[in-house]
Amino acid sequence: MNQLFVVGIGPGAYEKMTLEAQQVLQTCDVIAGYTVYADLIRPHFPEKEYLTTGMKQEQERCRMALEAAAAGKKTAVVCSGDAGVYGMAGILMEMGEDYPDVEVRAVAGVTAALSGSALLGAAVGHDFAVISLSDLLTPWELIEKRLDCAAMADLVICLYNPSSKKRKDYLKRACDIVLRHQGPDTVCGYVKNIGREGEQCAILPLAKLADVETDMFTTVFIGNSQTRKIGDQMVTPRGYQLKKDGC
């Protein structure tokens, strides 16, 4: 059986990639992916054959990878973060039905909800929801419903794709929805360019979050009613009772 791996490469830095992901890429003949993500790993695997496409060419990229795998080349499709969280695992498994001789396997990676939370402190220490504000494949009405329900349920909310050139006000819209259920002092944070050049993060109240300039490489965290700022860290308590007697 020919093999095609869908590999989550994590936030971007090579040292933040899982050992399994590194090992799979090392043994592959071909690496396919969005140009930006392929360029992140190319210096570490320069001898590989690369198949790249730009944004919004996902199906073409998948078809190229499946054809390479069907031809007997051990192939990997790389995704940022995790292969299954807004990644290419699902679509490759769907398209793979047309290639019965190709086995599609996902290799987990560290998604931005986790790597970003660690940079901020412990932002997702309790139940949380991950919601993308991109309405390219999901109607805004459905995104709005998910935001409203998550905020009403007092979940920590992690926002992917908070804004773009065509969606400049989407983060503000999201904040307005959350403010229906959470107070303006709710602890929030954001991280830009996780694991890449220009990495930065900040903690701020919900009332000020809407004014932050974000892009597709920004991950936003909206705390729940228990989230606190401890020193310079955003912390959502798990609920353990801290004992004062040292036991």
Tab-separated table of C-alpha atoms in Angstrom:
chain	number	residue	atom	x	y	z
A	1	MET	CA	0.000	0.000	0.000
A	2	ASN	CA	1.331	3.443	-0.959
A	3	GLN	CA	1.535	5.928	1.884
A	4	LEU	CA	0.537	9.577	2.191
A	5	PHE	CA	1.036	11.314	5.535
A	6	VAL	CA	-0.705	14.516	6.616
A	7	VAL	CA	1.784	16.115	8.978
A	8	GLY	CA	1.079	18.863	11.491
A	9	ILE	CA	4.343	20.806	11.816
A	10	GLY	CA	3.266	22.842	14.837
A	11	PRO	CA	3.571	26.621	15.113
A	12	GLY	CA	6.546	26.978	12.793
A	13	ALA	CA	9.844	26.646	14.633
A	14	TYR	CA	11.633	23.366	13.938
A	15	GLU	CA	12.215	22.668	17.640
A	16	LYS	CA	8.456	22.917	18.276
A	17	MET	CA	7.708	20.134	15.778
A	18	THR	CA	6.957	16.718	17.281
A	19	LEU	CA	9.594	14.011	16.990
A	20	GLU	CA	7.133	11.844	15.042
A	21	ALA	CA	6.577	14.641	12.501
A	22	GLN	CA	10.332	15.090	12.047
A	23	GLN	CA	10.842	11.359	11.549
A	24	VAL	CA	8.050	11.046	8.995
A	25	LEU	CA	9.306	14.013	6.960
A	26	GLN	CA	12.835	12.627	7.056
A	27	THR	CA	11.701	9.358	5.470
A	28	CYS	CA	9.464	10.908	2.798
A	29	ASP	CA	10.423	11.401	-0.852
A	30	VAL	CA	7.976	14.235	-1.507
A	31	ILE	CA	6.682	17.068	0.688
A	32	ALA	CA	3.608	19.006	-0.449
A	33	GLY	CA	2.055	22.066	1.145
A	34	TYR	CA	1.051	25.692	1.130
A	35	THR	CA	4.104	27.675	0.048
A	36	VAL	CA	4.501	29.512	3.378
A	37	TYR	CA	4.505	26.291	5.396
A	38	ALA	CA	6.751	24.423	2.985
A	39	ASP	CA	9.293	27.242	3.210
A	40	LEU	CA	9.344	26.942	7.002
A	41	ILE	CA	10.666	23.384	6.856
A	42	ARG	CA	12.614	23.438	3.576
A	43	PRO	CA	15.937	24.384	5.252
A	44	HIS	CA	15.697	21.258	7.425
A	45	PHE	CA	14.764	18.892	4.590
A	46	PRO	CA	16.481	20.468	1.546
A	47	GLU	CA	16.915	17.213	-0.354
A	48	LYS	CA	13.189	16.500	-0.700
A	49	GLU	CA	11.027	17.062	-3.756
A	50	TYR	CA	8.551	19.858	-3.009
A	51	LEU	CA	5.064	20.377	-4.419
A	52	THR	CA	3.632	23.753	-3.396
A	53	THR	CA	0.584	25.876	-4.185
A	54	GLY	CA	-0.745	29.195	-2.931
A	55	MET	CA	-3.709	29.939	-0.707
A	56	LYS	CA	-7.152	28.740	-1.840
A	57	GLN	CA	-5.582	25.969	-3.947
A	58	GLU	CA	-6.062	23.234	-1.366
A	59	GLN	CA	-7.757	20.721	-3.640
A	60	GLU	CA	-5.096	21.077	-6.311
A	61	ARG	CA	-2.402	20.585	-3.657
A	62	CYS	CA	-4.126	17.468	-2.348
A	63	ARG	CA	-4.513	16.047	-5.836
A	64	MET	CA	-0.814	16.569	-6.552
A	65	ALA	CA	0.125	14.795	-3.329
A	66	LEU	CA	-2.244	11.887	-3.955
A	67	GLU	CA	-0.887	11.459	-7.488
A	68	ALA	CA	2.679	11.404	-6.163
A	69	ALA	CA	1.756	8.807	-3.556
A	70	ALA	CA	-0.118	6.723	-6.121
A	71	ALA	CA	3.040	6.732	-8.249
A	72	GLY	CA	4.896	5.021	-5.412
A	73	LYS	CA	6.574	8.025	-3.790
A	74	LYS	CA	6.297	8.236	-0.029
A	75	THR	CA	4.587	11.605	0.338
A	76	ALA	CA	3.743	14.036	3.122
A	77	VAL	CA	1.385	17.008	3.091
A	78	VAL	CA	2.393	19.561	5.713
A	79	CYS	CA	-0.014	21.781	7.661
A	80	SER	CA	0.654	24.365	10.321
A	81	GLY	CA	-0.380	23.365	13.821
A	82	ASP	CA	-2.247	20.072	13.749
A	83	ALA	CA	-3.215	18.243	10.568
A	84	GLY	CA	-6.786	17.766	11.761
A	85	VAL	CA	-7.494	21.191	13.295
A	86	TYR	CA	-8.430	23.364	10.298
A	87	GLY	CA	-5.819	21.279	8.474
A	88	MET	CA	-5.722	19.051	5.420
A	89	ALA	CA	-6.352	15.650	7.001
A	90	GLY	CA	-10.093	15.627	6.382
A	91	ILE	CA	-10.048	16.696	2.756
A	92	LEU	CA	-7.206	14.300	1.919
A	93	MET	CA	-9.102	11.387	3.445
A	94	GLU	CA	-12.195	12.366	1.465
A	95	MET	CA	-10.292	12.748	-1.817
A	96	GLY	CA	-8.306	9.628	-1.013
A	97	GLU	CA	-11.396	7.520	-1.661
A	98	ASP	CA	-10.565	7.926	-5.357
A	99	TYR	CA	-7.110	6.438	-4.732
A	100	PRO	CA	-7.721	2.977	-3.238
A	101	ASP	CA	-4.015	2.122	-3.393
A	102	VAL	CA	-3.059	5.093	-1.205
A	103	GLU	CA	-3.289	4.952	2.588
A	104	VAL	CA	-3.760	8.428	4.129
A	105	ARG	CA	-2.494	8.756	7.715
A	106	ALA	CA	-2.544	11.833	9.963
A	107	VAL	CA	0.430	12.835	12.108
A	108	ALA	CA	-0.587	15.069	15.009
A	109	GLY	CA	1.038	18.439	15.633
A	110	VAL	CA	0.816	21.179	18.256
A	111	THR	CA	-2.080	23.449	17.324
A	112	ALA	CA	-2.017	27.207	18.061
A	113	ALA	CA	-4.571	26.880	20.864
A	114	LEU	CA	-1.944	24.952	22.823
A	115	SER	CA	1.287	26.649	21.779
A	116	GLY	CA	-0.304	30.084	22.154
A	117	SER	CA	-1.753	29.202	25.554
A	118	ALA	CA	1.696	28.175	26.764
A	119	LEU	CA	3.210	31.477	25.644
A	120	LEU	CA	0.536	33.384	27.554
A	121	GLY	CA	0.743	31.126	30.597
A	122	ALA	CA	-2.092	28.632	31.041
A	123	ALA	CA	-4.893	30.285	29.096
A	124	VAL	CA	-6.780	27.066	28.285
A	125	GLY	CA	-6.416	25.412	31.676
A	126	HIS	CA	-10.084	24.358	31.681
A	127	ASP	CA	-12.811	23.610	29.129
A	128	PHE	CA	-12.409	25.658	25.978
A	129	ALA	CA	-13.768	26.086	22.461
A	130	VAL	CA	-11.781	26.678	19.283
A	131	ILE	CA	-13.625	28.808	16.714
A	132	SER	CA	-12.390	30.181	13.409
A	133	LEU	CA	-13.691	33.597	12.380
A	134	SER	CA	-13.039	32.868	8.710
A	135	ASP	CA	-16.333	32.751	6.817
A	136	LEU	CA	-14.744	31.436	3.634
A	137	LEU	CA	-16.193	27.957	4.265
A	138	THR	CA	-18.546	28.655	7.186
A	139	PRO	CA	-21.422	31.201	7.096
A	140	TRP	CA	-21.013	34.089	9.536
A	141	GLU	CA	-24.471	33.350	10.994
A	142	LEU	CA	-23.206	29.934	12.137
A	143	ILE	CA	-19.965	31.405	13.496
A	144	GLU	CA	-22.009	33.953	15.449
A	145	LYS	CA	-24.184	31.185	16.919
A	146	ARG	CA	-21.134	29.202	18.005
A	147	LEU	CA	-19.560	32.276	19.632
A	148	ASP	CA	-22.783	33.090	21.471
A	149	CYS	CA	-23.210	29.539	22.764
A	150	ALA	CA	-19.560	29.220	23.838
A	151	ALA	CA	-19.668	32.528	25.713
A	152	MET	CA	-22.988	31.641	27.327
A	153	ALA	CA	-21.482	28.314	28.476
A	154	ASP	CA	-18.582	30.222	30.111
A	155	LEU	CA	-15.983	28.443	27.981
A	156	VAL	CA	-12.570	29.889	27.302
A	157	ILE	CA	-12.694	30.780	23.602
A	158	CYS	CA	-9.702	30.461	21.304
A	159	LEU	CA	-10.150	32.334	18.014
A	160	TYR	CA	-8.327	31.340	14.847
A	161	ASN	CA	-8.198	33.580	11.747
A	162	PRO	CA	-9.497	36.601	13.687
A	163	SER	CA	-9.225	39.028	10.775
A	164	SER	CA	-7.950	39.602	7.260
A	165	LYS	CA	-7.951	42.398	4.707
A	166	LYS	CA	-11.552	41.569	3.831
A	167	ARG	CA	-12.639	40.862	7.432
A	168	LYS	CA	-11.168	43.790	9.352
A	169	ASP	CA	-14.082	44.121	11.795
A	170	TYR	CA	-14.667	40.421	12.547
A	171	LEU	CA	-12.779	40.427	15.845
A	172	LYS	CA	-14.833	43.404	17.010
A	173	ARG	CA	-18.006	41.566	16.025
A	174	ALA	CA	-16.857	38.541	18.021
A	175	CYS	CA	-16.061	40.679	21.069
A	176	ASP	CA	-19.498	42.294	20.910
A	177	ILE	CA	-21.108	38.846	20.955
A	178	VAL	CA	-19.032	37.633	23.905
A	179	LEU	CA	-19.808	40.834	25.837
A	180	ARG	CA	-23.450	39.723	25.931
A	181	HIS	CA	-22.388	37.097	28.478
A	182	GLN	CA	-18.980	38.122	29.844
A	183	GLY	CA	-17.884	41.294	31.605
A	184	PRO	CA	-15.613	43.927	30.008
A	185	ASP	CA	-12.838	43.060	32.481
A	186	THR	CA	-12.665	39.429	31.331
A	187	VAL	CA	-8.992	38.527	30.931
A	188	CYS	CA	-7.982	37.996	27.296
A	189	GLY	CA	-4.769	37.588	25.359
A	190	TYR	CA	-3.371	37.244	21.894
A	191	VAL	CA	-0.259	35.779	20.298
A	192	LYS	CA	1.194	36.691	16.905
A	193	ASN	CA	3.555	34.619	14.744
A	194	ILE	CA	3.853	31.734	17.186
A	195	GLY	CA	7.226	30.031	16.817
A	196	ARG	CA	8.288	32.377	14.023
A	197	GLU	CA	10.106	35.639	13.518
A	198	GLY	CA	8.163	38.496	15.083
A	199	GLU	CA	6.559	36.397	17.808
A	200	GLN	CA	4.763	38.535	20.370
A	201	CYS	CA	1.978	38.218	22.904
A	202	ALA	CA	-0.070	40.430	25.209
A	203	ILE	CA	-2.738	40.195	27.901
A	204	LEU	CA	-5.591	42.696	28.096
A	205	PRO	CA	-9.256	43.021	29.132
A	206	LEU	CA	-12.093	42.076	26.806
A	207	ALA	CA	-13.143	45.729	26.563
A	208	LYS	CA	-9.872	46.541	24.772
A	209	LEU	CA	-9.515	43.393	22.688
A	210	ALA	CA	-11.659	44.680	19.809
A	211	ASP	CA	-9.135	47.460	19.136
A	212	VAL	CA	-6.192	45.079	18.637
A	213	GLU	CA	-4.875	44.823	15.092
A	214	THR	CA	-4.771	41.163	14.161
A	215	ASP	CA	-4.228	39.015	11.075
A	216	MET	CA	-4.346	35.393	9.938
A	217	PHE	CA	-1.212	34.620	11.964
A	218	THR	CA	-2.743	35.856	15.232
A	219	THR	CA	-4.457	33.588	17.762
A	220	VAL	CA	-6.812	35.236	20.250
A	221	PHE	CA	-7.791	33.916	23.678
A	222	ILE	CA	-10.906	35.101	25.530
A	223	GLY	CA	-10.967	33.897	29.113
A	224	ASN	CA	-13.911	32.584	31.085
A	225	SER	CA	-15.309	34.062	34.296
A	226	GLN	CA	-12.524	32.429	36.339
A	227	THR	CA	-9.561	33.415	34.176
A	228	ARG	CA	-7.032	35.610	35.976
A	229	LYS	CA	-3.905	37.565	35.235
A	230	ILE	CA	-1.177	36.347	37.577
A	231	GLY	CA	1.931	38.458	37.173
A	232	ASP	CA	2.510	38.580	33.446
A	233	GLN	CA	0.587	35.365	32.712
A	234	MET	CA	-2.980	34.527	31.699
A	235	VAL	CA	-4.237	31.654	33.834
A	236	THR	CA	-7.537	29.759	33.715
A	237	PRO	CA	-7.749	27.703	36.939
A	238	ARG	CA	-8.542	24.016	36.666
A	239	GLY	CA	-10.462	24.182	39.945
A	240	TYR	CA	-8.062	22.601	42.427
A	241	GLN	CA	-8.405	23.972	45.937
A	242	LEU	CA	-5.066	25.452	47.001
A	243	LYS	CA	-4.168	24.317	50.496
A	244	LYS	CA	-2.579	26.871	52.815
A	245	ASP	CA	-1.072	24.384	55.280
A	246	GLY	CA	1.617	23.140	52.925
A	247	CYS	CA	0.122	19.660	52.641
